Coordinates of C-alpha atoms and ligand atoms in Angstrom, one line a residue:
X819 CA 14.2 4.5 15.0
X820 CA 11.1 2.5 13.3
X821 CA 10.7 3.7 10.2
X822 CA 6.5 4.9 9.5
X823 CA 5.4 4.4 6.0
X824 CA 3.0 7.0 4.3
X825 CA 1.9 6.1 1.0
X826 CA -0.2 7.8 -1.4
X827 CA -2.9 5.9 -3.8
X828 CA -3.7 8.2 -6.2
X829 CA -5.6 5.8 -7.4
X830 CA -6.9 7.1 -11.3
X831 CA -6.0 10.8 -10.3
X832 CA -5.3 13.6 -12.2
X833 CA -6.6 13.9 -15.2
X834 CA -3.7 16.0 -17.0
X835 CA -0.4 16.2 -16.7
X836 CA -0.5 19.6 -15.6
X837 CA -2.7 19.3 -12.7
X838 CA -0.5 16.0 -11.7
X839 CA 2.9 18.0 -11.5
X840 CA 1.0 21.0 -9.7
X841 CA -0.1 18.4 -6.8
X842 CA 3.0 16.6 -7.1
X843 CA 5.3 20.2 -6.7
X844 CA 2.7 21.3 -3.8
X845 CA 3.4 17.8 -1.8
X846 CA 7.0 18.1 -2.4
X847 CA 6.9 21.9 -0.9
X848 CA 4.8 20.5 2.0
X849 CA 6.9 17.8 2.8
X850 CA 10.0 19.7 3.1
X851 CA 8.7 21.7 5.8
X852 CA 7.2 18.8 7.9
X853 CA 10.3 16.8 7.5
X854 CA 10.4 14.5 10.4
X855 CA 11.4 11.7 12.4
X856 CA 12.0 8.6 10.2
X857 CA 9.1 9.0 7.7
X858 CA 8.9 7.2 4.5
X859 CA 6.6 9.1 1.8
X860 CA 6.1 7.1 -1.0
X861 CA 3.8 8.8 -3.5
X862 CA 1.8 6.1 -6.2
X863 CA 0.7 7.9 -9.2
X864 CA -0.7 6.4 -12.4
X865 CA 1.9 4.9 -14.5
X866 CA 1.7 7.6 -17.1
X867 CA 2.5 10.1 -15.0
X868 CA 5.7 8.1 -13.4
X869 CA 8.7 9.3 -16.2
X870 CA 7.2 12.9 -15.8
X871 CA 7.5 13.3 -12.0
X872 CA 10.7 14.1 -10.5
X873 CA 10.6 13.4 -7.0
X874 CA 14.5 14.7 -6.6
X875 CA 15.9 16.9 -4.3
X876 CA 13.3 15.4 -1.4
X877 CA 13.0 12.5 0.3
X878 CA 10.1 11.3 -1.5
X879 CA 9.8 7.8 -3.2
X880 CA 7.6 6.1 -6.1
X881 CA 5.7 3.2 -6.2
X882 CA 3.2 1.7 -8.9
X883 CA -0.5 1.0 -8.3
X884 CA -0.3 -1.9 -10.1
X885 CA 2.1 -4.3 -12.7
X886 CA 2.1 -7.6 -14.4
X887 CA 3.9 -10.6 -13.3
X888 CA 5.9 -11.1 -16.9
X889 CA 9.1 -9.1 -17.5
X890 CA 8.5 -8.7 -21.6
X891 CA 6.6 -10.1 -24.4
X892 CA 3.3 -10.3 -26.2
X893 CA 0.8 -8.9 -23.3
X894 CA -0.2 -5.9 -24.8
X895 CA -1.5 -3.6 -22.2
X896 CA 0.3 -4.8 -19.1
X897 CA 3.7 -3.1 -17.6
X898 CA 6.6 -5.4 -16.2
X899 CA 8.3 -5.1 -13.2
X900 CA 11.7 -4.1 -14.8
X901 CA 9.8 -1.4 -16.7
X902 CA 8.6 -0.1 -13.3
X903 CA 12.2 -0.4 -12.3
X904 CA 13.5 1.3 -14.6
X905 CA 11.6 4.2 -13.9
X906 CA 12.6 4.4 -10.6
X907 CA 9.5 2.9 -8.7
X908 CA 10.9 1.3 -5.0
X909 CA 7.4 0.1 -4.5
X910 CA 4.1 -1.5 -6.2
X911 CA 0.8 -2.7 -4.8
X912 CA -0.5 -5.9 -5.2
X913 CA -3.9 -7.3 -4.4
X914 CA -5.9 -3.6 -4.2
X915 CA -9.3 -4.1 -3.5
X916 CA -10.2 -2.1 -6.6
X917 CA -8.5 -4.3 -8.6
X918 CA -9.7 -7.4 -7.1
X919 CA -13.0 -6.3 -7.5
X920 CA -12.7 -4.8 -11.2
X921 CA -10.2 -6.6 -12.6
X922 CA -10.4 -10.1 -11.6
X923 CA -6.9 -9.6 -9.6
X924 CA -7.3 -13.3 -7.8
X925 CA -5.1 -14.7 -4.6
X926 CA -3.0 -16.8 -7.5
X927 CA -1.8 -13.7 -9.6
X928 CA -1.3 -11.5 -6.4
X929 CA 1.4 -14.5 -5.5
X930 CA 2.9 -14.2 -9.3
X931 CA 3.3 -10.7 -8.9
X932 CA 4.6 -10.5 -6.0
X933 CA 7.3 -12.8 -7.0
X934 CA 7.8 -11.1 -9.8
X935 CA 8.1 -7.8 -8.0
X936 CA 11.0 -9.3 -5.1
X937 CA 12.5 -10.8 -8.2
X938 CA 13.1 -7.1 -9.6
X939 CA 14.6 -6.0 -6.5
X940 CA 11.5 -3.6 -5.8
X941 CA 8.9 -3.8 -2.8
X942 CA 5.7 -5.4 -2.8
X943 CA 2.5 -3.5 -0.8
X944 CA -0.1 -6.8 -0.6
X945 CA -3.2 -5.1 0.2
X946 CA -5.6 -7.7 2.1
X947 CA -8.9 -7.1 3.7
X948 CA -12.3 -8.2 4.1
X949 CA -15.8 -6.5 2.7
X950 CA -19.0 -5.3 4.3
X951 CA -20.5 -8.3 3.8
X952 CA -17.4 -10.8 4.8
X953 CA -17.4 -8.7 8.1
X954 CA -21.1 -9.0 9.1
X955 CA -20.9 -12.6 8.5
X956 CA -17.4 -12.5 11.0
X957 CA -15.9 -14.0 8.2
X958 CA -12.7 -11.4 8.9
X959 CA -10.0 -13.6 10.2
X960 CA -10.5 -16.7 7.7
X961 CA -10.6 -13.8 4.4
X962 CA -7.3 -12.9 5.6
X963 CA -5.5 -15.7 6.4
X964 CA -6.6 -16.6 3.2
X965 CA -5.7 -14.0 1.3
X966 CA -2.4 -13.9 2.8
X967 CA -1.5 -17.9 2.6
X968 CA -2.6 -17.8 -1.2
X969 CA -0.2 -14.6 -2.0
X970 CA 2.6 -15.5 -0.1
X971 CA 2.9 -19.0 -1.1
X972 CA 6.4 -19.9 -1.6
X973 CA 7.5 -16.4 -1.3
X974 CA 10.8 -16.4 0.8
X975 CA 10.5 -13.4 2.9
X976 CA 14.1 -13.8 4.8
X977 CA 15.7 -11.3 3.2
X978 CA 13.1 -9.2 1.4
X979 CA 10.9 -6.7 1.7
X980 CA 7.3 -6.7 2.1
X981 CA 4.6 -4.6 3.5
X982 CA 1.0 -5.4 4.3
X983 CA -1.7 -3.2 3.8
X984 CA -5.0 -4.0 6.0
X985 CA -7.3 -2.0 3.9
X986 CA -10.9 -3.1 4.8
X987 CA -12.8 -2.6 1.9
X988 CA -16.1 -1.2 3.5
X989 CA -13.5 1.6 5.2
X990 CA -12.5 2.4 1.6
X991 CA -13.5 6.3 0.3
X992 CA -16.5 5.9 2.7
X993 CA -15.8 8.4 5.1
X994 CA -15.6 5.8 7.7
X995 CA -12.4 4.4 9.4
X996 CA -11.9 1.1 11.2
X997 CA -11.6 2.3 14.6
X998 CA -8.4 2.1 16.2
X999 CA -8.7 -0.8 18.6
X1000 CA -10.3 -3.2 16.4
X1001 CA -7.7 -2.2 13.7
X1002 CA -4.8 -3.1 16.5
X1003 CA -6.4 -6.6 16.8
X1004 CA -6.1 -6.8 13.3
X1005 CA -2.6 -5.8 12.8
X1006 CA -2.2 -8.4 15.6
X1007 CA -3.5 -11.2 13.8
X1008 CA -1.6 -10.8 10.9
X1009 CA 1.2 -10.8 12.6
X1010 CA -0.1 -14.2 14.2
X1011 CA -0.6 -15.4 10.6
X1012 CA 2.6 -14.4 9.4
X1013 CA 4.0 -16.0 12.7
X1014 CA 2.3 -19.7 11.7
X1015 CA 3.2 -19.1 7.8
X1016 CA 6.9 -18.2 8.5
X1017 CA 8.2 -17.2 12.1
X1018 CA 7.8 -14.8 14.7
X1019 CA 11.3 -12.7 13.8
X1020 CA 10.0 -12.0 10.3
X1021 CA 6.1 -11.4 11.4
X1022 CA 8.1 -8.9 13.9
X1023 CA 10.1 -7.0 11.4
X1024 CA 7.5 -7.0 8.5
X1025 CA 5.3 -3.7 8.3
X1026 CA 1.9 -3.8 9.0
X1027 CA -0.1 -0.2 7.2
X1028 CA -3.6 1.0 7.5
X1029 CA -5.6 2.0 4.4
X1030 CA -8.9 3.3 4.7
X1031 CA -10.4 6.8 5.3
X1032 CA -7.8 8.2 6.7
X1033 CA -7.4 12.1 7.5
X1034 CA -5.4 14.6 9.3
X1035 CA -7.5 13.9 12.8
X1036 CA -7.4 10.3 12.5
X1037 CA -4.2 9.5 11.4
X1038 CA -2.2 9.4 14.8
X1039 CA -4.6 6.7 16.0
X1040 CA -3.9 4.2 13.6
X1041 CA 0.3 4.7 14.7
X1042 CA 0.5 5.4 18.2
X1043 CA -3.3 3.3 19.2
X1044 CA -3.5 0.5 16.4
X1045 CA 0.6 0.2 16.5
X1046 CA 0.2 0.5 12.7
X1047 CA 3.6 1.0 10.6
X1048 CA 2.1 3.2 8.5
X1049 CA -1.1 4.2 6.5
X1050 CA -2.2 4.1 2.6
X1051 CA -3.8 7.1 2.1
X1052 CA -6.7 7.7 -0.8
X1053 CA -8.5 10.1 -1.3
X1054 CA -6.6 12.5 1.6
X1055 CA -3.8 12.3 -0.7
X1056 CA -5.0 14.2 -3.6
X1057 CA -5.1 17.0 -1.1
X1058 CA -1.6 18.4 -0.6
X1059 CA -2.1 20.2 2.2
X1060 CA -4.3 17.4 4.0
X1061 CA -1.4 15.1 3.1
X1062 CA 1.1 17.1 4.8
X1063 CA -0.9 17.5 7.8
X1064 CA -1.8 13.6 7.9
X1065 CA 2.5 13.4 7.7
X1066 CA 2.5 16.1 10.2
X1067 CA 0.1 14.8 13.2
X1068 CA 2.2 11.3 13.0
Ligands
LIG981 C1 -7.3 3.2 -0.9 O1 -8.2 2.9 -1.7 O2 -6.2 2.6 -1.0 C2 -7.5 4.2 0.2 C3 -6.7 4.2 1.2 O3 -8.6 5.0 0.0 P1 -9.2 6.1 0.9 O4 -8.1 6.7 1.8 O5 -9.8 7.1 0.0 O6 -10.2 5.5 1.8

């Protein structure tokens, strides 16, 4: 059975510790009861909050919004893969739009953190995607392939994990999804890219998620419509009982 990622960006959410472990305790009640099918919940908190949340005795996984590419040293500020790993993270995003935007996350250090993240056994999420702007000029297809040529350069997917996450940026906390069919052409071509930077079997088995605006009535669209593997949900997320119906309507 193909497995459906859901996966939380809580982005800079909660503000205290108490009201993380209150929304955290309330997903893990909802999920239990809409446990189904082969559904992977991965919840992303901020990295303070990681050593404090226990995700036992569900189903539920971790992952980090972001890391650096360096596993220790003088970089004061910055959290290392095997720090993440440690704390039991299976996944980290790379390449966030957020982060692009605010903190000069370029194409070249997506690709050293992404290596870095393979090399500490954990899964990358490579967030691609074009802007308002890129879009009206149909500049779409070429900021992808791009985006994905640059951070996937001499990353050997054979064996590893990967997912991508087509997040178009103008879609982002806006209110307004990509609609289904033009996000199915999308998951298409990345698939074509992936086929032209690798091969067809691994653009086949590598998941392809949806990110943007996505709710409890839209949801199903982007899986059974757009063929998506899974989504990257926002601000839904921070909304325990929106998040279990998003997981529920799948
Ligand atoms: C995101 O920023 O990763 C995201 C999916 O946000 P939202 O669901 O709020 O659009």
């Amino acid at each position: 059975m193909k497995k459906t990622f859901i996966i939380a960006n809580w982005k800079c959410n909660p503000t205290t510790l108490k009201k993380t472990k209150t929304l955290f305790d309330s997903i893990k009640k909802q999920s239990n009861k809409t446990k189904k099918g082969n559904n992977e919940i991965v919840i992303c908190p901020p990295l303070v909050y990681l050593p404090t949340i226990n995700a036992k005795p569900t189903n539920i996984k971790l992952g980090a919004q972001n890391c650096y590419w360096e596993e220790n040293g003088a970089f004061t500020g910055e959290t290392s893969p095997l720090m993440l790993k440690d704390l039991k993270c299976k996944y980290v995003f790379v390449g966030h739009s957020e982060r692009r935007k605010y903190f000069n996350e370029t194409d070249e250090k997506i690709n050293k953190k992404i290596e870095a993240i393979i090399k500490a056994k954990m899964i990358p999420i490579l967030c691609v995607g074009e802007t308002k702007e890129e879009k009206k000029q149909e500049k779409t297809q070429q900021i992808l392939k791009t985006q994905l040529k640059i951070a996937l350069k001499g990353v050997k997917l054979k064996n590893t994990k990967l997912c991508i996450a087509y997040e178009p940026v103008w879609a982002l906390g806006t209110g307004k999804a990509c609609n289904p069919d033009e996000a199915k052409k999308i998951n298409l071509l990345i698939k074509k890219i992936i086929t032209q930077l690798y091969n067809p079997s691994i653009a086949k088995k590598l998941p392809v998620l949806y990110g943007g605006s996505v709710n409890s009535k839209n949801a199903n669209a982007f899986i059974k419509e757009a063929c998506m593997d899974g989504l990257l949900i926002g601000g839904a997320s921070l909304d325990a009982r929106e998040f279990s119906k998003i997981i529920s309507s799948i």
